[in-house]
Amino acid sequence: DVQLVESGGGLVQPGGPLRLSCVASGYMDTRYCRSWFRQAPGSERERVATITTAGTLDYANSVKGRFTISEDVSRKILYLQMDNLRPDDTASYTCAVGLSCSSPNYRGQGTQVTVS
């Protein structure tokens, strides 16, 4: 099993930056897709950024050019650098890993990001 713990959320003004971290413990299969999802109240969960098994970076159109996903493989930490934040980025952000990018096996509890 994999345990995931996110941190770094908070309140930020529009246009500001924020960096989220996700620390993984347990066995991390090298085939796992690593992603950040977000969900705002009343909205569907959205996959915003992904590192695929092949190492390709993929972003939702809504965050492309503003968000950057990265990782420290040796420390098993996944990051999401968010720049030029907008009020519609307000959501609970969750990291997730698994063999499927769209339906990952493991998810964290989430960290709240509020842009206001």
PDB file of C-alpha atoms in Angstrom:
ATOM      1  CA  ASP A   1       0.000   0.000   0.000  1.00  0.00           C
ATOM      2  CA  VAL A   2       0.902   3.619  -0.459  1.00  0.00           C
ATOM      3  CA  GLN A   3       0.078   6.419   1.942  1.00  0.00           C
ATOM      4  CA  LEU A   4      -0.025   9.978   0.642  1.00  0.00           C
ATOM      5  CA  VAL A   5       0.003  13.161   2.716  1.00  0.00           C
ATOM      6  CA  GLU A   6      -0.442  16.557   1.116  1.00  0.00           C
ATOM      7  CA  SER A   7       0.613  19.919   2.521  1.00  0.00           C
ATOM      8  CA  GLY A   8       1.102  23.487   1.409  1.00  0.00           C
ATOM      9  CA  GLY A   9      -2.458  24.629   0.912  1.00  0.00           C
ATOM     10  CA  GLY A  10      -3.780  27.892   2.253  1.00  0.00           C
ATOM     11  CA  LEU A  11      -5.224  31.282   1.446  1.00  0.00           C
ATOM     12  CA  VAL A  12      -3.550  33.270  -1.318  1.00  0.00           C
ATOM     13  CA  GLN A  13      -4.426  36.427  -3.214  1.00  0.00           C
ATOM     14  CA  PRO A  14      -5.224  36.302  -6.920  1.00  0.00           C
ATOM     15  CA  GLY A  15      -2.046  36.322  -8.964  1.00  0.00           C
ATOM     16  CA  GLY A  16      -0.020  34.797  -6.165  1.00  0.00           C
ATOM     17  CA  PRO A  17       1.914  31.521  -6.052  1.00  0.00           C
ATOM     18  CA  LEU A  18       1.597  28.443  -3.905  1.00  0.00           C
ATOM     19  CA  ARG A  19       3.460  25.151  -3.853  1.00  0.00           C
ATOM     20  CA  LEU A  20       1.832  21.928  -2.781  1.00  0.00           C
ATOM     21  CA  SER A  21       3.757  18.889  -1.613  1.00  0.00           C
ATOM     22  CA  CYS A  22       2.720  15.266  -1.371  1.00  0.00           C
ATOM     23  CA  VAL A  23       4.856  12.846   0.611  1.00  0.00           C
ATOM     24  CA  ALA A  24       4.449   9.177  -0.194  1.00  0.00           C
ATOM     25  CA  SER A  25       5.253   6.269   2.075  1.00  0.00           C
ATOM     26  CA  GLY A  26       5.125   2.600   1.313  1.00  0.00           C
ATOM     27  CA  TYR A  27       5.972   0.854  -1.917  1.00  0.00           C
ATOM     28  CA  MET A  28       5.946   3.109  -4.968  1.00  0.00           C
ATOM     29  CA  ASP A  29       5.749   1.045  -8.118  1.00  0.00           C
ATOM     30  CA  THR A  30       7.864   2.615 -10.865  1.00  0.00           C
ATOM     31  CA  ARG A  31       4.952   2.083 -13.237  1.00  0.00           C
ATOM     32  CA  TYR A  32       2.674   4.359 -11.227  1.00  0.00           C
ATOM     33  CA  CYS A  33       1.163   7.425 -12.783  1.00  0.00           C
ATOM     34  CA  ARG A  34       1.478  10.396 -10.387  1.00  0.00           C
ATOM     35  CA  SER A  35      -1.170  13.095 -10.442  1.00  0.00           C
ATOM     36  CA  TRP A  36      -2.747  16.053  -8.750  1.00  0.00           C
ATOM     37  CA  PHE A  37      -6.530  16.307  -8.756  1.00  0.00           C
ATOM     38  CA  ARG A  38      -8.764  19.053  -7.477  1.00  0.00           C
ATOM     39  CA  GLN A  39     -12.410  19.348  -6.578  1.00  0.00           C
ATOM     40  CA  ALA A  40     -14.396  22.428  -5.741  1.00  0.00           C
ATOM     41  CA  PRO A  41     -17.768  22.257  -3.956  1.00  0.00           C
ATOM     42  CA  GLY A  42     -20.487  21.339  -6.416  1.00  0.00           C
ATOM     43  CA  SER A  43     -17.990  20.469  -9.145  1.00  0.00           C
ATOM     44  CA  GLU A  44     -16.605  17.242 -10.500  1.00  0.00           C
ATOM     45  CA  ARG A  45     -13.099  16.148  -9.633  1.00  0.00           C
ATOM     46  CA  GLU A  46     -10.592  17.368 -12.192  1.00  0.00           C
ATOM     47  CA  ARG A  47      -7.176  15.928 -12.910  1.00  0.00           C
ATOM     48  CA  VAL A  48      -4.971  19.000 -13.227  1.00  0.00           C
ATOM     49  CA  ALA A  49      -1.449  17.629 -13.637  1.00  0.00           C
ATOM     50  CA  THR A  50       0.162  14.244 -14.247  1.00  0.00           C
ATOM     51  CA  ILE A  51       3.535  12.579 -14.567  1.00  0.00           C
ATOM     52  CA  THR A  52       2.935   9.487 -16.651  1.00  0.00           C
ATOM     53  CA  THR A  53       4.839   6.234 -16.427  1.00  0.00           C
ATOM     54  CA  ALA A  54       6.895   7.376 -19.410  1.00  0.00           C
ATOM     55  CA  GLY A  55       7.772  10.594 -17.611  1.00  0.00           C
ATOM     56  CA  THR A  56       5.545  12.774 -19.758  1.00  0.00           C
ATOM     57  CA  LEU A  57       3.995  15.808 -18.098  1.00  0.00           C
ATOM     58  CA  ASP A  58       0.347  16.420 -18.823  1.00  0.00           C
ATOM     59  CA  TYR A  59      -1.821  19.355 -17.727  1.00  0.00           C
ATOM     60  CA  ALA A  60      -5.452  20.298 -17.847  1.00  0.00           C
ATOM     61  CA  ASN A  61      -6.102  23.200 -20.205  1.00  0.00           C
ATOM     62  CA  SER A  62      -7.368  25.236 -17.274  1.00  0.00           C
ATOM     63  CA  VAL A  63      -3.917  25.256 -15.618  1.00  0.00           C
ATOM     64  CA  LYS A  64      -1.548  24.929 -18.566  1.00  0.00           C
ATOM     65  CA  GLY A  65       1.182  27.541 -18.388  1.00  0.00           C
ATOM     66  CA  ARG A  66       0.467  28.334 -14.738  1.00  0.00           C
ATOM     67  CA  PHE A  67       0.969  25.035 -12.881  1.00  0.00           C
ATOM     68  CA  THR A  68       4.048  22.810 -12.887  1.00  0.00           C
ATOM     69  CA  ILE A  69       4.185  19.255 -11.595  1.00  0.00           C
ATOM     70  CA  SER A  70       7.501  17.801 -10.472  1.00  0.00           C
ATOM     71  CA  GLU A  71       8.862  15.157  -8.141  1.00  0.00           C
ATOM     72  CA  ASP A  72      11.792  14.189  -5.984  1.00  0.00           C
ATOM     73  CA  VAL A  73      11.962  10.487  -6.695  1.00  0.00           C
ATOM     74  CA  SER A  74      14.529   9.653  -4.018  1.00  0.00           C
ATOM     75  CA  ARG A  75      12.456  11.326  -1.302  1.00  0.00           C
ATOM     76  CA  LYS A  76       9.123  10.195  -2.790  1.00  0.00           C
ATOM     77  CA  ILE A  77       7.698  13.710  -2.863  1.00  0.00           C
ATOM     78  CA  LEU A  78       5.377  15.033  -5.543  1.00  0.00           C
ATOM     79  CA  TYR A  79       5.063  18.793  -5.994  1.00  0.00           C
ATOM     80  CA  LEU A  80       2.611  21.136  -7.655  1.00  0.00           C
ATOM     81  CA  GLN A  81       3.872  24.655  -8.221  1.00  0.00           C
ATOM     82  CA  MET A  82       0.924  26.944  -8.851  1.00  0.00           C
ATOM     83  CA  ASP A  83       1.549  30.424 -10.206  1.00  0.00           C
ATOM     84  CA  ASN A  84      -0.767  33.250 -11.205  1.00  0.00           C
ATOM     85  CA  LEU A  85      -3.562  31.737  -9.157  1.00  0.00           C
ATOM     86  CA  ARG A  86      -7.138  32.696  -9.888  1.00  0.00           C
ATOM     87  CA  PRO A  87     -10.281  32.521  -7.746  1.00  0.00           C
ATOM     88  CA  ASP A  88     -11.543  29.608  -9.844  1.00  0.00           C
ATOM     89  CA  ASP A  89      -8.507  27.594  -8.732  1.00  0.00           C
ATOM     90  CA  THR A  90     -10.081  27.415  -5.293  1.00  0.00           C
ATOM     91  CA  ALA A  91     -10.546  23.736  -4.470  1.00  0.00           C
ATOM     92  CA  SER A  92      -9.360  20.831  -2.399  1.00  0.00           C
ATOM     93  CA  TYR A  93      -6.213  19.463  -4.033  1.00  0.00           C
ATOM     94  CA  THR A  94      -5.358  15.783  -3.757  1.00  0.00           C
ATOM     95  CA  CYS A  95      -2.390  13.800  -4.937  1.00  0.00           C
ATOM     96  CA  ALA A  96      -2.925  10.318  -6.285  1.00  0.00           C
ATOM     97  CA  VAL A  97      -0.843   7.485  -7.695  1.00  0.00           C
ATOM     98  CA  GLY A  98      -1.619   4.245  -9.419  1.00  0.00           C
ATOM     99  CA  LEU A  99      -1.398   2.173 -12.550  1.00  0.00           C
ATOM    100  CA  SER A 100      -4.245   4.160 -14.072  1.00  0.00           C
ATOM    101  CA  CYS A 101      -3.839   7.908 -14.458  1.00  0.00           C
ATOM    102  CA  SER A 102      -7.579   8.513 -14.556  1.00  0.00           C
ATOM    103  CA  SER A 103      -8.492   6.121 -11.729  1.00  0.00           C
ATOM    104  CA  PRO A 104      -5.494   5.905  -9.415  1.00  0.00           C
ATOM    105  CA  ASN A 105      -5.316   3.286  -6.708  1.00  0.00           C
ATOM    106  CA  TYR A 106      -4.187   5.580  -3.925  1.00  0.00           C
ATOM    107  CA  ARG A 107      -5.230   9.090  -2.895  1.00  0.00           C
ATOM    108  CA  GLY A 108      -4.346  11.457  -0.097  1.00  0.00           C
ATOM    109  CA  GLN A 109      -6.771  13.343   2.103  1.00  0.00           C
ATOM    110  CA  GLY A 110      -6.308  16.619   0.285  1.00  0.00           C
ATOM    111  CA  THR A 111      -5.204  20.151   1.092  1.00  0.00           C
ATOM    112  CA  GLN A 112      -7.423  23.185   0.670  1.00  0.00           C
ATOM    113  CA  VAL A 113      -6.402  26.030  -1.619  1.00  0.00           C
ATOM    114  CA  THR A 114      -8.411  29.244  -1.450  1.00  0.00           C
ATOM    115  CA  VAL A 115      -7.721  32.114  -3.831  1.00  0.00           C
ATOM    116  CA  SER A 116      -9.378  35.296  -2.671  1.00  0.00           C
TER     117      SER A 116
END
